[in-house]
Amino acid sequence: MALNTKILSQAATEARGLAMDAVQAAASGHLGLPLGAAEVGAVLFGYALSYLPEDPRWINRDRLILSAGHGSMFLYGWLHLAGYDVPLDQIKQFRQLHSITPGHPEFGETPGVECTTGPLGQGVGNAVGMAVAGKMAEARFNTKGHTIFDHKVICIPGDGCLQEGVAAEAAAFAGHQKLDNLILIYDSNDVTLDAMAKLTQSEDTAERFRAYGFDVHVVNGHDMEAVLATYEAAKHATTGKPQFIISRTIIGKGIPEVAGTNKAHGEAGVKFVDADRKALGLPDQKFYVSKEVYDYFAEHRAILKKRYLEWQETYNAWKQANPELAAVLESGIKREVPKDLLSRIPVFPQDSKIATRKAGSEVLQPLAEAVPMLIGGSADLYGSTLNYIQSDKDFNSENRAGRNIRFGIREHGMCAILNGIAYEGIFRPSGATFLVFADYCRPSIRLASLAKLPVIYIFTHDSVGVGEDGPTHQPVETVSGLRVIPNLDVIRPADPEETAGAFVAALSRTDGPTLLALTRQTLPILNDIPVQTRREGVSKGAYIARKETGALDIIILATGSELQHALNAAKQLGNGVRVVSVPCTERFLRQDQEYRDEVLPPVCRKRVAIEAGVTNLWYQFVGLDGKVIGIDRFGLSAPGGKVMVELGITAERVAEEVRR
Ligand SMILES: Cc1ncc(C[n+]2csc(CCOP(=O)(O)OP(=O)(O)O)c2C)c(N)n1
């Protein structure tokens, strides 16, 4: 079937109208991209993409990610026209309270929105993650007889996305990994927010992406036939490379007073909209969509439905022929994990003396066997983070089924890619680096938290206990800095058994990410606390590690490697002392009041907390009468044990503060 440019031009005009009217009604938003990329939207949604609005999470749909999330009305307009459950009423409610058309696209809020985007560049990383997941899915689930995965991942970045470092990291990774299921359509309009792009960029973007290992195409983004031809060439390329289409567009096309300038970017064009709508041939009626355009998309949906049903037949045949594989896939999509995960992890020997990163490595192996969708990666630090899934190999262009991803020294890219894998919805991604480099990951961790993605971060070298590498590598504010991100669980286990509990808690969580903060240095195993108490206590965030004998006089709270000091101090101090282990403050705060009061009885106000990090957050648990032992300064370059003593992180100090 040929491209119906007549009706699709009309659709592009009406999509422009929707963006103009929505931004005008909201008196806020961005007109530039929705107007400039209207023809690209028409070709993609009106012809080129495989999708089905009635099943927006269809596993073999093409994924379209709008990385330039400020142009959200591009997505909402086309999703509406395409027939997703994004009614015109919601377009009219653009950027209003409780609408499904928020300022920037938010995953889970709007059917057809694949990723939460807006922080520029993230979408490129997410798309690369989806391409990784797509390749893995092809390798692990397609069979000789049946192809159930063969979709593409299409991402629209603008100049801003490509200026951001995260996109560079992700693109370099995509080129190296030969992710030929990835198509970037760069909306190249020479304009950014403040000014013309030439004020801030003079690189040759085509050469840059060629150097990364992409095939590069250039097209006039307003010529629909050419856009389609270029898209098809990219889609069917046999070079084994990811594809980069430079789509040259005029920002704000349709509002001549601002088009082609940075004024087109935001809502400055709004005052010209009424006159310019007329010039485009739109009627006075706002939020207008013609019957012809609706009819075209209804017909197009019938074609898409036919393809979908054909795929469904293939899927059913595949499922019948491969019931075990199908069970793995379907349980992965439901994010199920076996209920008995904890018992699959052997109990650590009573005399073990290992770092929690090493314990993590040992815990990971049986979990990887129990959860086949669990995959991992490291930012060139496997030798230190120890999170390699030993029963499997590397993911690379020769082995797409490999469960270990070598991200290179690209923490930010890694975390955006992990988000993409999680958005894709089949695999359970985890990734590793040194905890102090969480700052290099933070924008992506924040988005994982916002988008409720169950990503697992296995971050090691969690305190000044790192030692000789010194303050550049010693987190002090990092753990607390992460704890303030809403919906992120930060777990800092105290010994190998708490580490087992931490990994299981992370894997069992489906509505948000979990960060595991593990030690570099060896820790004593805390045999005084029963194994089950340590393992299961983690899931509640805090638990009584040592109960007082007799009347409760004082509570010592501790986390991670400092729990040993709390327990040792309690031994010296005698009867009335309770020790509470707090591996995860967020989980503890989610427990009901009864449990929280049981662990920290409100009547007991004599409390001391210890953590080898900044003290601020602990005051919520010790109160005004309490005392926090911590490190409110940067660390020191020296052996870790010596640094801990120098900075007062010892049992003696705890005992001293308690006595005081
Ligand atoms: C990380 C980040 N920094 C800054 C912004 C604010 N911002 C939104 S759009 C924009 C300019 C984007 O330019 P471009 O990608 O060319 O988009 P266009 O002008 O074509 O709409 C900026 C700076 C942002 N959304 N994210």
JSON list of C-alpha atoms in Angstrom, two decimals, residues 52-200:
[
{"chain": "A", "resi": 52, "resn": "LEU", "atom": "CA", "xyz": [-2.08, -1.71, 18.39]},
{"chain": "A", "resi": 53, "resn": "PRO", "atom": "CA", "xyz": [-3.83, 0.96, 20.46]},
{"chain": "A", "resi": 54, "resn": "GLU", "atom": "CA", "xyz": [-6.14, -1.56, 22.11]},
{"chain": "A", "resi": 55, "resn": "ASP", "atom": "CA", "xyz": [-3.13, -3.51, 23.40]},
{"chain": "A", "resi": 56, "resn": "PRO", "atom": "CA", "xyz": [-0.62, -0.75, 24.14]},
{"chain": "A", "resi": 57, "resn": "ARG", "atom": "CA", "xyz": [1.81, -3.15, 25.89]},
{"chain": "A", "resi": 58, "resn": "TRP", "atom": "CA", "xyz": [1.79, -5.73, 23.07]},
{"chain": "A", "resi": 59, "resn": "ILE", "atom": "CA", "xyz": [5.21, -7.32, 23.47]},
{"chain": "A", "resi": 60, "resn": "ASN", "atom": "CA", "xyz": [6.21, -7.15, 19.82]},
{"chain": "A", "resi": 61, "resn": "ARG", "atom": "CA", "xyz": [5.12, -3.57, 19.17]},
{"chain": "A", "resi": 62, "resn": "ASP", "atom": "CA", "xyz": [7.61, -1.10, 17.80]},
{"chain": "A", "resi": 63, "resn": "ARG", "atom": "CA", "xyz": [8.67, 1.18, 20.64]},
{"chain": "A", "resi": 64, "resn": "LEU", "atom": "CA", "xyz": [8.60, 4.92, 19.99]},
{"chain": "A", "resi": 65, "resn": "ILE", "atom": "CA", "xyz": [10.39, 7.05, 22.55]},
{"chain": "A", "resi": 66, "resn": "LEU", "atom": "CA", "xyz": [10.14, 10.82, 22.48]},
{"chain": "A", "resi": 67, "resn": "SER", "atom": "CA", "xyz": [13.43, 11.69, 24.11]},
{"chain": "A", "resi": 68, "resn": "ALA", "atom": "CA", "xyz": [12.75, 15.39, 23.55]},
{"chain": "A", "resi": 69, "resn": "GLY", "atom": "CA", "xyz": [9.99, 15.07, 26.15]},
{"chain": "A", "resi": 70, "resn": "HIS", "atom": "CA", "xyz": [9.25, 18.80, 26.24]},
{"chain": "A", "resi": 71, "resn": "GLY", "atom": "CA", "xyz": [7.50, 18.19, 22.91]},
{"chain": "A", "resi": 72, "resn": "SER", "atom": "CA", "xyz": [4.96, 16.00, 24.72]},
{"chain": "A", "resi": 73, "resn": "MET", "atom": "CA", "xyz": [2.05, 17.34, 22.68]},
{"chain": "A", "resi": 74, "resn": "PHE", "atom": "CA", "xyz": [3.64, 15.58, 19.71]},
{"chain": "A", "resi": 75, "resn": "LEU", "atom": "CA", "xyz": [3.02, 12.25, 21.46]},
{"chain": "A", "resi": 76, "resn": "TYR", "atom": "CA", "xyz": [-0.39, 13.06, 22.88]},
{"chain": "A", "resi": 77, "resn": "GLY", "atom": "CA", "xyz": [-1.68, 14.39, 19.56]},
{"chain": "A", "resi": 78, "resn": "TRP", "atom": "CA", "xyz": [-0.52, 11.37, 17.59]},
{"chain": "A", "resi": 79, "resn": "LEU", "atom": "CA", "xyz": [-1.61, 8.87, 20.24]},
{"chain": "A", "resi": 80, "resn": "HIS", "atom": "CA", "xyz": [-5.05, 10.45, 20.11]},
{"chain": "A", "resi": 81, "resn": "LEU", "atom": "CA", "xyz": [-5.24, 10.31, 16.32]},
{"chain": "A", "resi": 82, "resn": "ALA", "atom": "CA", "xyz": [-3.88, 6.77, 16.26]},
{"chain": "A", "resi": 83, "resn": "GLY", "atom": "CA", "xyz": [-6.72, 5.66, 18.49]},
{"chain": "A", "resi": 84, "resn": "TYR", "atom": "CA", "xyz": [-5.07, 5.11, 21.86]},
{"chain": "A", "resi": 85, "resn": "ASP", "atom": "CA", "xyz": [-7.20, 5.75, 24.91]},
{"chain": "A", "resi": 86, "resn": "VAL", "atom": "CA", "xyz": [-6.13, 9.38, 24.96]},
{"chain": "A", "resi": 87, "resn": "PRO", "atom": "CA", "xyz": [-9.46, 11.14, 24.38]},
{"chain": "A", "resi": 88, "resn": "LEU", "atom": "CA", "xyz": [-9.82, 14.67, 23.10]},
{"chain": "A", "resi": 89, "resn": "ASP", "atom": "CA", "xyz": [-10.99, 15.74, 26.57]},
{"chain": "A", "resi": 90, "resn": "GLN", "atom": "CA", "xyz": [-7.56, 14.82, 27.87]},
{"chain": "A", "resi": 91, "resn": "ILE", "atom": "CA", "xyz": [-5.85, 16.79, 25.11]},
{"chain": "A", "resi": 92, "resn": "LYS", "atom": "CA", "xyz": [-7.93, 19.74, 26.28]},
{"chain": "A", "resi": 93, "resn": "GLN", "atom": "CA", "xyz": [-6.64, 19.07, 29.80]},
{"chain": "A", "resi": 94, "resn": "PHE", "atom": "CA", "xyz": [-2.99, 19.26, 28.72]},
{"chain": "A", "resi": 95, "resn": "ARG", "atom": "CA", "xyz": [-0.78, 19.96, 31.74]},
{"chain": "A", "resi": 96, "resn": "GLN", "atom": "CA", "xyz": [-3.75, 20.14, 34.14]},
{"chain": "A", "resi": 97, "resn": "LEU", "atom": "CA", "xyz": [-4.20, 18.44, 37.50]},
{"chain": "A", "resi": 98, "resn": "HIS", "atom": "CA", "xyz": [-4.83, 14.68, 37.25]},
{"chain": "A", "resi": 99, "resn": "SER", "atom": "CA", "xyz": [-4.95, 14.65, 33.45]},
{"chain": "A", "resi": 100, "resn": "ILE", "atom": "CA", "xyz": [-3.25, 11.85, 31.50]},
{"chain": "A", "resi": 101, "resn": "THR", "atom": "CA", "xyz": [-1.49, 14.52, 29.45]},
{"chain": "A", "resi": 102, "resn": "PRO", "atom": "CA", "xyz": [1.15, 15.82, 31.88]},
{"chain": "A", "resi": 103, "resn": "GLY", "atom": "CA", "xyz": [3.73, 18.44, 30.98]},
{"chain": "A", "resi": 104, "resn": "HIS", "atom": "CA", "xyz": [6.28, 15.82, 30.05]},
{"chain": "A", "resi": 105, "resn": "PRO", "atom": "CA", "xyz": [5.43, 12.23, 29.12]},
{"chain": "A", "resi": 106, "resn": "GLU", "atom": "CA", "xyz": [5.12, 9.98, 32.17]},
{"chain": "A", "resi": 107, "resn": "PHE", "atom": "CA", "xyz": [5.30, 6.23, 31.93]},
{"chain": "A", "resi": 108, "resn": "GLY", "atom": "CA", "xyz": [2.21, 4.54, 33.36]},
{"chain": "A", "resi": 109, "resn": "GLU", "atom": "CA", "xyz": [0.05, 7.66, 33.09]},
{"chain": "A", "resi": 110, "resn": "THR", "atom": "CA", "xyz": [-0.79, 7.59, 29.39]},
{"chain": "A", "resi": 111, "resn": "PRO", "atom": "CA", "xyz": [-1.31, 4.53, 27.19]},
{"chain": "A", "resi": 112, "resn": "GLY", "atom": "CA", "xyz": [1.30, 4.49, 24.45]},
{"chain": "A", "resi": 113, "resn": "VAL", "atom": "CA", "xyz": [3.86, 6.48, 26.43]},
{"chain": "A", "resi": 114, "resn": "GLU", "atom": "CA", "xyz": [6.84, 4.13, 26.61]},
{"chain": "A", "resi": 115, "resn": "CYS", "atom": "CA", "xyz": [9.12, 6.15, 28.91]},
{"chain": "A", "resi": 116, "resn": "THR", "atom": "CA", "xyz": [9.13, 9.10, 31.24]},
{"chain": "A", "resi": 117, "resn": "THR", "atom": "CA", "xyz": [11.15, 11.71, 29.37]},
{"chain": "A", "resi": 118, "resn": "GLY", "atom": "CA", "xyz": [11.93, 15.39, 29.75]},
{"chain": "A", "resi": 119, "resn": "PRO", "atom": "CA", "xyz": [15.39, 15.43, 31.30]},
{"chain": "A", "resi": 120, "resn": "LEU", "atom": "CA", "xyz": [17.09, 15.63, 27.94]},
{"chain": "A", "resi": 121, "resn": "GLY", "atom": "CA", "xyz": [19.14, 12.71, 26.70]},
{"chain": "A", "resi": 122, "resn": "GLN", "atom": "CA", "xyz": [17.57, 10.14, 29.01]},
{"chain": "A", "resi": 123, "resn": "GLY", "atom": "CA", "xyz": [15.26, 8.87, 26.29]},
{"chain": "A", "resi": 124, "resn": "VAL", "atom": "CA", "xyz": [18.24, 7.98, 24.12]},
{"chain": "A", "resi": 125, "resn": "GLY", "atom": "CA", "xyz": [19.61, 5.85, 26.95]},
{"chain": "A", "resi": 126, "resn": "ASN", "atom": "CA", "xyz": [16.19, 4.30, 27.49]},
{"chain": "A", "resi": 127, "resn": "ALA", "atom": "CA", "xyz": [15.91, 3.48, 23.80]},
{"chain": "A", "resi": 128, "resn": "VAL", "atom": "CA", "xyz": [19.31, 1.80, 23.85]},
{"chain": "A", "resi": 129, "resn": "GLY", "atom": "CA", "xyz": [18.13, -0.23, 26.85]},
{"chain": "A", "resi": 130, "resn": "MET", "atom": "CA", "xyz": [15.00, -1.25, 24.98]},
{"chain": "A", "resi": 131, "resn": "ALA", "atom": "CA", "xyz": [17.13, -2.26, 22.02]},
{"chain": "A", "resi": 132, "resn": "VAL", "atom": "CA", "xyz": [19.28, -4.40, 24.34]},
{"chain": "A", "resi": 133, "resn": "ALA", "atom": "CA", "xyz": [16.15, -6.01, 25.76]},
{"chain": "A", "resi": 134, "resn": "GLY", "atom": "CA", "xyz": [14.78, -6.53, 22.25]},
{"chain": "A", "resi": 135, "resn": "LYS", "atom": "CA", "xyz": [17.95, -8.32, 21.17]},
{"chain": "A", "resi": 136, "resn": "MET", "atom": "CA", "xyz": [17.94, -10.45, 24.31]},
{"chain": "A", "resi": 137, "resn": "ALA", "atom": "CA", "xyz": [14.30, -11.33, 23.80]},
{"chain": "A", "resi": 138, "resn": "GLU", "atom": "CA", "xyz": [14.98, -12.36, 20.19]},
{"chain": "A", "resi": 139, "resn": "ALA", "atom": "CA", "xyz": [17.88, -14.53, 21.25]},
{"chain": "A", "resi": 140, "resn": "ARG", "atom": "CA", "xyz": [16.17, -16.17, 24.18]},
{"chain": "A", "resi": 141, "resn": "PHE", "atom": "CA", "xyz": [12.64, -16.65, 22.88]},
{"chain": "A", "resi": 142, "resn": "ASN", "atom": "CA", "xyz": [12.58, -16.82, 19.08]},
{"chain": "A", "resi": 143, "resn": "THR", "atom": "CA", "xyz": [12.93, -20.37, 17.81]},
{"chain": "A", "resi": 144, "resn": "LYS", "atom": "CA", "xyz": [13.76, -21.89, 14.43]},
{"chain": "A", "resi": 145, "resn": "GLY", "atom": "CA", "xyz": [10.06, -22.40, 13.83]},
{"chain": "A", "resi": 146, "resn": "HIS", "atom": "CA", "xyz": [8.70, -19.13, 15.22]},
{"chain": "A", "resi": 147, "resn": "THR", "atom": "CA", "xyz": [9.71, -15.50, 15.38]},
{"chain": "A", "resi": 148, "resn": "ILE", "atom": "CA", "xyz": [7.83, -13.77, 18.15]},
{"chain": "A", "resi": 149, "resn": "PHE", "atom": "CA", "xyz": [10.16, -10.80, 18.61]},
{"chain": "A", "resi": 150, "resn": "ASP", "atom": "CA", "xyz": [11.31, -8.68, 15.68]},
{"chain": "A", "resi": 151, "resn": "HIS", "atom": "CA", "xyz": [10.26, -5.16, 16.60]},
{"chain": "A", "resi": 152, "resn": "LYS", "atom": "CA", "xyz": [12.29, -1.96, 16.29]},
{"chain": "A", "resi": 153, "resn": "VAL", "atom": "CA", "xyz": [13.06, 0.74, 18.82]},
{"chain": "A", "resi": 154, "resn": "ILE", "atom": "CA", "xyz": [12.62, 4.24, 17.46]},
{"chain": "A", "resi": 155, "resn": "CYS", "atom": "CA", "xyz": [13.72, 7.27, 19.40]},
{"chain": "A", "resi": 156, "resn": "ILE", "atom": "CA", "xyz": [13.29, 10.98, 18.64]},
{"chain": "A", "resi": 157, "resn": "PRO", "atom": "CA", "xyz": [16.00, 13.13, 20.22]},
{"chain": "A", "resi": 158, "resn": "GLY", "atom": "CA", "xyz": [16.52, 16.82, 19.55]},
{"chain": "A", "resi": 159, "resn": "ASP", "atom": "CA", "xyz": [19.67, 18.92, 19.70]},
{"chain": "A", "resi": 160, "resn": "GLY", "atom": "CA", "xyz": [19.36, 19.10, 23.47]},
{"chain": "A", "resi": 161, "resn": "CYS", "atom": "CA", "xyz": [19.29, 15.31, 23.91]},
{"chain": "A", "resi": 162, "resn": "LEU", "atom": "CA", "xyz": [22.35, 14.89, 21.75]},
{"chain": "A", "resi": 163, "resn": "GLN", "atom": "CA", "xyz": [24.26, 17.60, 23.60]},
{"chain": "A", "resi": 164, "resn": "GLU", "atom": "CA", "xyz": [23.76, 15.74, 26.88]},
{"chain": "A", "resi": 165, "resn": "GLY", "atom": "CA", "xyz": [26.54, 13.36, 27.91]},
{"chain": "A", "resi": 166, "resn": "VAL", "atom": "CA", "xyz": [24.16, 10.54, 28.79]},
{"chain": "A", "resi": 167, "resn": "ALA", "atom": "CA", "xyz": [23.14, 10.24, 25.14]},
{"chain": "A", "resi": 168, "resn": "ALA", "atom": "CA", "xyz": [26.78, 10.13, 24.07]},
{"chain": "A", "resi": 169, "resn": "GLU", "atom": "CA", "xyz": [27.50, 7.30, 26.51]},
{"chain": "A", "resi": 170, "resn": "ALA", "atom": "CA", "xyz": [24.45, 5.36, 25.38]},
{"chain": "A", "resi": 171, "resn": "ALA", "atom": "CA", "xyz": [25.11, 5.93, 21.69]},
{"chain": "A", "resi": 172, "resn": "ALA", "atom": "CA", "xyz": [28.73, 4.82, 21.97]},
{"chain": "A", "resi": 173, "resn": "PHE", "atom": "CA", "xyz": [27.52, 1.68, 23.72]},
{"chain": "A", "resi": 174, "resn": "ALA", "atom": "CA", "xyz": [24.85, 1.06, 21.06]},
{"chain": "A", "resi": 175, "resn": "GLY", "atom": "CA", "xyz": [27.37, 1.42, 18.26]},
{"chain": "A", "resi": 176, "resn": "HIS", "atom": "CA", "xyz": [29.83, -0.88, 19.97]},
{"chain": "A", "resi": 177, "resn": "GLN", "atom": "CA", "xyz": [27.12, -3.44, 20.64]},
{"chain": "A", "resi": 178, "resn": "LYS", "atom": "CA", "xyz": [25.84, -3.22, 17.04]},
{"chain": "A", "resi": 179, "resn": "LEU", "atom": "CA", "xyz": [22.25, -2.72, 18.11]},
{"chain": "A", "resi": 180, "resn": "ASP", "atom": "CA", "xyz": [20.76, -2.71, 14.62]},
{"chain": "A", "resi": 181, "resn": "ASN", "atom": "CA", "xyz": [17.22, -2.75, 15.97]},
{"chain": "A", "resi": 182, "resn": "LEU", "atom": "CA", "xyz": [17.67, 0.87, 17.09]},
{"chain": "A", "resi": 183, "resn": "ILE", "atom": "CA", "xyz": [16.64, 3.83, 14.92]},
{"chain": "A", "resi": 184, "resn": "LEU", "atom": "CA", "xyz": [17.30, 7.36, 16.17]},
{"chain": "A", "resi": 185, "resn": "ILE", "atom": "CA", "xyz": [15.39, 10.06, 14.32]},
{"chain": "A", "resi": 186, "resn": "TYR", "atom": "CA", "xyz": [17.20, 13.25, 15.24]},
{"chain": "A", "resi": 187, "resn": "ASP", "atom": "CA", "xyz": [14.86, 16.23, 15.01]},
{"chain": "A", "resi": 188, "resn": "SER", "atom": "CA", "xyz": [17.49, 18.59, 13.69]},
{"chain": "A", "resi": 189, "resn": "ASN", "atom": "CA", "xyz": [16.11, 22.11, 13.61]},
{"chain": "A", "resi": 190, "resn": "ASP", "atom": "CA", "xyz": [19.13, 24.30, 14.47]},
{"chain": "A", "resi": 191, "resn": "VAL", "atom": "CA", "xyz": [17.34, 25.68, 17.52]},
{"chain": "A", "resi": 192, "resn": "THR", "atom": "CA", "xyz": [17.61, 25.08, 21.25]},
{"chain": "A", "resi": 193, "resn": "LEU", "atom": "CA", "xyz": [15.90, 26.96, 24.04]},
{"chain": "A", "resi": 194, "resn": "ASP", "atom": "CA", "xyz": [17.87, 30.12, 24.60]},
{"chain": "A", "resi": 195, "resn": "ALA", "atom": "CA", "xyz": [19.10, 30.65, 21.09]},
{"chain": "A", "resi": 196, "resn": "MET", "atom": "CA", "xyz": [20.01, 29.22, 17.73]},
{"chain": "A", "resi": 197, "resn": "ALA", "atom": "CA", "xyz": [21.91, 25.97, 18.22]},
{"chain": "A", "resi": 198, "resn": "LYS", "atom": "CA", "xyz": [25.00, 27.36, 16.50]},
{"chain": "A", "resi": 199, "resn": "LEU", "atom": "CA", "xyz": [25.73, 29.37, 19.63]},
{"chain": "A", "resi": 200, "resn": "THR", "atom": "CA", "xyz": [26.40, 26.16, 21.51]}
]
